[in-house]
């Protein structure tokens, strides 16, 4: 199953990204600090989503139209009193085929799974708003993840799986690099 192969292959990349995200989350002291951290998510998701959408097959259009996206992060940034200016630099991996788009989307969709833990961490730091993005699909998050993994497992042929895996690896690396890019100034 492709989702399990991607999960195994990207374990180190996932841990590296998580380490960078947690480091920034632990430095949050107020809503504007949180808005600045969200700019990294917004910059990356906003840049990646267009490339992913352009490469996805029509068979995934209805799924893609209902998924959580960068607009949720933008809403949180504004709600927290931040702005969509002064975003970090983003360099995307190549996302030009269906399999690359699916590999990249695995990383973006997978971020919903850690959202509830991030919300709790932020609430312990006194942050009580700006959770549209990290709340994922709410009570339906596990159901939506299962739907997504079933789709990608059916969509990618076994001999094309490595292309999706490589794209997921490159997506984790590029997302991590975004978190290591120039500091965001409010």
PDB file of N, CA and C in Angstrom, residues 4-67:
ATOM      1  N   UNK A   4       1.542   3.426   3.222  1.00  0.00           N
ATOM      2  CA  UNK A   4       2.469   2.843   4.195  1.00  0.00           C
ATOM      3  C   UNK A   4       3.915   2.924   3.705  1.00  0.00           C
ATOM      4  N   UNK A   5       4.109   2.766   2.409  1.00  0.00           N
ATOM      5  CA  UNK A   5       5.460   2.879   1.835  1.00  0.00           C
ATOM      6  C   UNK A   5       5.964   4.315   1.969  1.00  0.00           C
ATOM      7  N   UNK A   6       5.098   5.291   1.712  1.00  0.00           N
ATOM      8  CA  UNK A   6       5.504   6.694   1.870  1.00  0.00           C
ATOM      9  C   UNK A   6       5.812   6.984   3.334  1.00  0.00           C
ATOM     10  N   UNK A   7       4.962   6.510   4.221  1.00  0.00           N
ATOM     11  CA  UNK A   7       5.174   6.752   5.656  1.00  0.00           C
ATOM     12  C   UNK A   7       6.536   6.222   6.095  1.00  0.00           C
ATOM     13  N   UNK A   8       6.866   5.015   5.679  1.00  0.00           N
ATOM     14  CA  UNK A   8       8.146   4.406   6.064  1.00  0.00           C
ATOM     15  C   UNK A   8       9.323   5.161   5.434  1.00  0.00           C
ATOM     16  N   UNK A   9       9.218   5.476   4.165  1.00  0.00           N
ATOM     17  CA  UNK A   9      10.316   6.125   3.445  1.00  0.00           C
ATOM     18  C   UNK A   9      10.577   7.549   3.932  1.00  0.00           C
ATOM     19  N   UNK A  10       9.548   8.207   4.438  1.00  0.00           N
ATOM     20  CA  UNK A  10       9.691   9.621   4.828  1.00  0.00           C
ATOM     21  C   UNK A  10       9.831   9.820   6.330  1.00  0.00           C
ATOM     22  N   UNK A  11      10.019   8.746   7.058  1.00  0.00           N
ATOM     23  CA  UNK A  11      10.093   8.855   8.520  1.00  0.00           C
ATOM     24  C   UNK A  11      11.107   9.903   8.970  1.00  0.00           C
ATOM     25  N   UNK A  12      12.319   9.883   8.406  1.00  0.00           N
ATOM     26  CA  UNK A  12      13.345  10.847   8.818  1.00  0.00           C
ATOM     27  C   UNK A  12      12.983  12.267   8.406  1.00  0.00           C
ATOM     28  N   UNK A  13      12.467  12.428   7.202  1.00  0.00           N
ATOM     29  CA  UNK A  13      12.061  13.754   6.743  1.00  0.00           C
ATOM     30  C   UNK A  13      10.932  14.322   7.583  1.00  0.00           C
ATOM     31  N   UNK A  14      10.002  13.464   7.957  1.00  0.00           N
ATOM     32  CA  UNK A  14       8.892  13.882   8.823  1.00  0.00           C
ATOM     33  C   UNK A  14       9.414  14.337  10.176  1.00  0.00           C
ATOM     34  N   UNK A  15      10.343  13.574  10.745  1.00  0.00           N
ATOM     35  CA  UNK A  15      10.901  13.933  12.054  1.00  0.00           C
ATOM     36  C   UNK A  15      11.673  15.247  11.989  1.00  0.00           C
ATOM     37  N   UNK A  16      12.401  15.470  10.898  1.00  0.00           N
ATOM     38  CA  UNK A  16      13.166  16.710  10.750  1.00  0.00           C
ATOM     39  C   UNK A  16      12.226  17.914  10.647  1.00  0.00           C
ATOM     40  N   UNK A  17      11.162  17.780   9.854  1.00  0.00           N
ATOM     41  CA  UNK A  17      10.179  18.860   9.746  1.00  0.00           C
ATOM     42  C   UNK A  17       9.527  19.112  11.096  1.00  0.00           C
ATOM     43  N   UNK A  18       9.116  18.054  11.758  1.00  0.00           N
ATOM     44  CA  UNK A  18       8.460  18.181  13.062  1.00  0.00           C
ATOM     45  C   UNK A  18       9.367  18.895  14.061  1.00  0.00           C
ATOM     46  N   UNK A  19      10.649  18.564  14.054  1.00  0.00           N
ATOM     47  CA  UNK A  19      11.611  19.206  14.952  1.00  0.00           C
ATOM     48  C   UNK A  19      11.648  20.717  14.704  1.00  0.00           C
ATOM     49  N   UNK A  20      11.662  21.128  13.447  1.00  0.00           N
ATOM     50  CA  UNK A  20      11.680  22.553  13.106  1.00  0.00           C
ATOM     51  C   UNK A  20      10.388  23.245  13.503  1.00  0.00           C
ATOM     52  N   UNK A  21       9.260  22.591  13.284  1.00  0.00           N
ATOM     53  CA  UNK A  21       7.962  23.164  13.643  1.00  0.00           C
ATOM     54  C   UNK A  21       7.865  23.317  15.160  1.00  0.00           C
ATOM     55  N   UNK A  22       8.201  22.274  15.898  1.00  0.00           N
ATOM     56  CA  UNK A  22       8.116  22.316  17.366  1.00  0.00           C
ATOM     57  C   UNK A  22       9.024  23.404  17.928  1.00  0.00           C
ATOM     58  N   UNK A  23      10.213  23.559  17.358  1.00  0.00           N
ATOM     59  CA  UNK A  23      11.135  24.601  17.808  1.00  0.00           C
ATOM     60  C   UNK A  23      10.465  25.973  17.694  1.00  0.00           C
ATOM     61  N   UNK A  24       9.819  26.243  16.570  1.00  0.00           N
ATOM     62  CA  UNK A  24       9.149  27.532  16.380  1.00  0.00           C
ATOM     63  C   UNK A  24       7.916  27.661  17.279  1.00  0.00           C
ATOM     64  N   UNK A  25       7.181  26.569  17.457  1.00  0.00           N
ATOM     65  CA  UNK A  25       5.992  26.616  18.315  1.00  0.00           C
ATOM     66  C   UNK A  25       6.363  26.895  19.769  1.00  0.00           C
ATOM     67  N   UNK A  26       7.467  26.351  20.212  1.00  0.00           N
ATOM     68  CA  UNK A  26       7.883  26.555  21.607  1.00  0.00           C
ATOM     69  C   UNK A  26       8.304  27.991  21.889  1.00  0.00           C
ATOM     70  N   UNK A  27       8.603  28.756  20.846  1.00  0.00           N
ATOM     71  CA  UNK A  27       9.005  30.158  21.029  1.00  0.00           C
ATOM     72  C   UNK A  27       7.808  31.110  21.045  1.00  0.00           C
ATOM     73  N   UNK A  28       6.614  30.596  20.820  1.00  0.00           N
ATOM     74  CA  UNK A  28       5.416  31.436  20.773  1.00  0.00           C
ATOM     75  C   UNK A  28       5.068  31.958  22.165  1.00  0.00           C
ATOM     76  N   UNK A  29       4.887  33.278  22.243  1.00  0.00           N
ATOM     77  CA  UNK A  29       4.485  33.898  23.500  1.00  0.00           C
ATOM     78  C   UNK A  29       3.148  34.622  23.399  1.00  0.00           C
ATOM     79  N   UNK A  30       2.694  34.901  22.163  1.00  0.00           N
ATOM     80  CA  UNK A  30       1.443  35.644  21.990  1.00  0.00           C
ATOM     81  C   UNK A  30       0.856  35.356  20.608  1.00  0.00           C
ATOM     82  N   UNK A  31      -0.290  35.962  20.335  1.00  0.00           N
ATOM     83  CA  UNK A  31      -0.984  35.720  19.069  1.00  0.00           C
ATOM     84  C   UNK A  31      -0.158  36.110  17.850  1.00  0.00           C
ATOM     85  N   UNK A  32       0.577  37.199  17.928  1.00  0.00           N
ATOM     86  CA  UNK A  32       1.382  37.630  16.775  1.00  0.00           C
ATOM     87  C   UNK A  32       2.543  36.666  16.523  1.00  0.00           C
ATOM     88  N   UNK A  33       3.122  36.138  17.585  1.00  0.00           N
ATOM     89  CA  UNK A  33       4.154  35.107  17.406  1.00  0.00           C
ATOM     90  C   UNK A  33       3.574  33.898  16.686  1.00  0.00           C
ATOM     91  N   UNK A  34       2.383  33.505  17.096  1.00  0.00           N
ATOM     92  CA  UNK A  34       1.716  32.363  16.464  1.00  0.00           C
ATOM     93  C   UNK A  34       1.401  32.679  15.003  1.00  0.00           C
ATOM     94  N   UNK A  35       0.920  33.876  14.727  1.00  0.00           N
ATOM     95  CA  UNK A  35       0.638  34.280  13.339  1.00  0.00           C
ATOM     96  C   UNK A  35       1.908  34.206  12.498  1.00  0.00           C
ATOM     97  N   UNK A  36       3.040  34.600  13.076  1.00  0.00           N
ATOM     98  CA  UNK A  36       4.300  34.528  12.340  1.00  0.00           C
ATOM     99  C   UNK A  36       4.695  33.084  12.028  1.00  0.00           C
ATOM    100  N   UNK A  37       4.443  32.165  12.942  1.00  0.00           N
ATOM    101  CA  UNK A  37       4.731  30.748  12.673  1.00  0.00           C
ATOM    102  C   UNK A  37       3.806  30.239  11.570  1.00  0.00           C
ATOM    103  N   UNK A  38       2.551  30.647  11.629  1.00  0.00           N
ATOM    104  CA  UNK A  38       1.599  30.206  10.603  1.00  0.00           C
ATOM    105  C   UNK A  38       1.995  30.690   9.206  1.00  0.00           C
ATOM    106  N   UNK A  39       2.756  31.768   9.125  1.00  0.00           N
ATOM    107  CA  UNK A  39       3.190  32.266   7.819  1.00  0.00           C
ATOM    108  C   UNK A  39       4.026  31.219   7.082  1.00  0.00           C
ATOM    109  N   UNK A  40       4.776  30.411   7.814  1.00  0.00           N
ATOM    110  CA  UNK A  40       5.558  29.350   7.177  1.00  0.00           C
ATOM    111  C   UNK A  40       4.625  28.325   6.534  1.00  0.00           C
ATOM    112  N   UNK A  41       3.576  27.952   7.248  1.00  0.00           N
ATOM    113  CA  UNK A  41       2.589  27.013   6.701  1.00  0.00           C
ATOM    114  C   UNK A  41       1.879  27.634   5.502  1.00  0.00           C
ATOM    115  N   UNK A  42       1.462  28.882   5.664  1.00  0.00           N
ATOM    116  CA  UNK A  42       0.740  29.547   4.586  1.00  0.00           C
ATOM    117  C   UNK A  42       1.608  29.655   3.333  1.00  0.00           C
ATOM    118  N   UNK A  43       2.823  30.115   3.495  1.00  0.00           N
ATOM    119  CA  UNK A  43       3.717  30.292   2.347  1.00  0.00           C
ATOM    120  C   UNK A  43       3.902  28.974   1.604  1.00  0.00           C
ATOM    121  N   UNK A  44       4.141  27.908   2.359  1.00  0.00           N
ATOM    122  CA  UNK A  44       4.400  26.623   1.700  1.00  0.00           C
ATOM    123  C   UNK A  44       3.141  26.050   1.064  1.00  0.00           C
ATOM    124  N   UNK A  45       2.064  25.993   1.815  1.00  0.00           N
ATOM    125  CA  UNK A  45       0.828  25.429   1.273  1.00  0.00           C
ATOM    126  C   UNK A  45       0.345  26.240   0.075  1.00  0.00           C
ATOM    127  N   UNK A  46       0.374  27.549   0.185  1.00  0.00           N
ATOM    128  CA  UNK A  46      -0.101  28.406  -0.893  1.00  0.00           C
ATOM    129  C   UNK A  46       0.712  28.173  -2.169  1.00  0.00           C
ATOM    130  N   UNK A  47       2.016  28.036  -2.035  1.00  0.00           N
ATOM    131  CA  UNK A  47       2.872  27.800  -3.195  1.00  0.00           C
ATOM    132  C   UNK A  47       2.665  26.397  -3.780  1.00  0.00           C
ATOM    133  N   UNK A  48       2.565  25.403  -2.916  1.00  0.00           N
ATOM    134  CA  UNK A  48       2.490  24.011  -3.378  1.00  0.00           C
ATOM    135  C   UNK A  48       1.133  23.660  -3.982  1.00  0.00           C
ATOM    136  N   UNK A  49       0.075  24.221  -3.447  1.00  0.00           N
ATOM    137  CA  UNK A  49      -1.276  23.803  -3.856  1.00  0.00           C
ATOM    138  C   UNK A  49      -1.558  24.007  -5.342  1.00  0.00           C
ATOM    139  N   UNK A  50      -1.097  25.096  -5.911  1.00  0.00           N
ATOM    140  CA  UNK A  50      -1.330  25.324  -7.340  1.00  0.00           C
ATOM    141  C   UNK A  50      -0.654  24.279  -8.203  1.00  0.00           C
ATOM    142  N   UNK A  51       0.596  23.938  -7.849  1.00  0.00           N
ATOM    143  CA  UNK A  51       1.325  22.917  -8.605  1.00  0.00           C
ATOM    144  C   UNK A  51       0.676  21.546  -8.454  1.00  0.00           C
ATOM    145  N   UNK A  52       0.227  21.242  -7.258  1.00  0.00           N
ATOM    146  CA  UNK A  52      -0.426  19.956  -7.013  1.00  0.00           C
ATOM    147  C   UNK A  52      -1.717  19.876  -7.813  1.00  0.00           C
ATOM    148  N   UNK A  53      -2.535  20.908  -7.715  1.00  0.00           N
ATOM    149  CA  UNK A  53      -3.823  20.895  -8.410  1.00  0.00           C
ATOM    150  C   UNK A  53      -3.644  20.743  -9.922  1.00  0.00           C
ATOM    151  N   UNK A  54      -2.649  21.430 -10.467  1.00  0.00           N
ATOM    152  CA  UNK A  54      -2.414  21.371 -11.913  1.00  0.00           C
ATOM    153  C   UNK A  54      -2.000  19.978 -12.380  1.00  0.00           C
ATOM    154  N   UNK A  55      -1.359  19.216 -11.517  1.00  0.00           N
ATOM    155  CA  UNK A  55      -0.857  17.893 -11.907  1.00  0.00           C
ATOM    156  C   UNK A  55      -1.803  16.746 -11.550  1.00  0.00           C
ATOM    157  N   UNK A  56      -2.806  17.009 -10.722  1.00  0.00           N
ATOM    158  CA  UNK A  56      -3.725  15.933 -10.324  1.00  0.00           C
ATOM    159  C   UNK A  56      -4.653  15.557 -11.474  1.00  0.00           C
ATOM    160  N   UNK A  57      -5.002  14.290 -11.571  1.00  0.00           N
ATOM    161  CA  UNK A  57      -5.949  13.876 -12.610  1.00  0.00           C
ATOM    162  C   UNK A  57      -7.369  14.312 -12.262  1.00  0.00           C
ATOM    163  N   UNK A  58      -8.213  14.365 -13.252  1.00  0.00           N
ATOM    164  CA  UNK A  58      -9.615  14.761 -13.060  1.00  0.00           C
ATOM    165  C   UNK A  58     -10.309  13.865 -12.035  1.00  0.00           C
ATOM    166  N   UNK A  59      -9.876  12.619 -11.930  1.00  0.00           N
ATOM    167  CA  UNK A  59     -10.503  11.694 -10.984  1.00  0.00           C
ATOM    168  C   UNK A  59     -10.349  12.139  -9.530  1.00  0.00           C
ATOM    169  N   UNK A  60      -9.389  13.015  -9.252  1.00  0.00           N
ATOM    170  CA  UNK A  60      -9.179  13.492  -7.884  1.00  0.00           C
ATOM    171  C   UNK A  60      -9.703  14.915  -7.669  1.00  0.00           C
ATOM    172  N   UNK A  61     -10.276  15.510  -8.671  1.00  0.00           N
ATOM    173  CA  UNK A  61     -10.744  16.896  -8.577  1.00  0.00           C
ATOM    174  C   UNK A  61     -11.786  17.090  -7.481  1.00  0.00           C
ATOM    175  N   UNK A  62     -12.747  16.179  -7.371  1.00  0.00           N
ATOM    176  CA  UNK A  62     -13.791  16.358  -6.350  1.00  0.00           C
ATOM    177  C   UNK A  62     -13.216  16.215  -4.946  1.00  0.00           C
ATOM    178  N   UNK A  63     -12.268  15.313  -4.756  1.00  0.00           N
ATOM    179  CA  UNK A  63     -11.622  15.192  -3.448  1.00  0.00           C
ATOM    180  C   UNK A  63     -10.834  16.470  -3.147  1.00  0.00           C
ATOM    181  N   UNK A  64     -10.039  16.908  -4.108  1.00  0.00           N
ATOM    182  CA  UNK A  64      -9.170  18.059  -3.889  1.00  0.00           C
ATOM    183  C   UNK A  64      -9.977  19.314  -3.559  1.00  0.00           C
ATOM    184  N   UNK A  65     -11.131  19.451  -4.166  1.00  0.00           N
ATOM    185  CA  UNK A  65     -11.977  20.636  -3.943  1.00  0.00           C
ATOM    186  C   UNK A  65     -12.493  20.726  -2.509  1.00  0.00           C
ATOM    187  N   UNK A  66     -12.546  19.611  -1.791  1.00  0.00           N
ATOM    188  CA  UNK A  66     -13.088  19.621  -0.428  1.00  0.00           C
ATOM    189  C   UNK A  66     -12.011  19.581   0.648  1.00  0.00           C
ATOM    190  N   UNK A  67     -10.752  19.543   0.248  1.00  0.00           N
ATOM    191  CA  UNK A  67      -9.702  19.412   1.255  1.00  0.00           C
ATOM    192  C   UNK A  67      -9.377  20.761   1.893  1.00  0.00           C
TER     193      UNK A  67
END
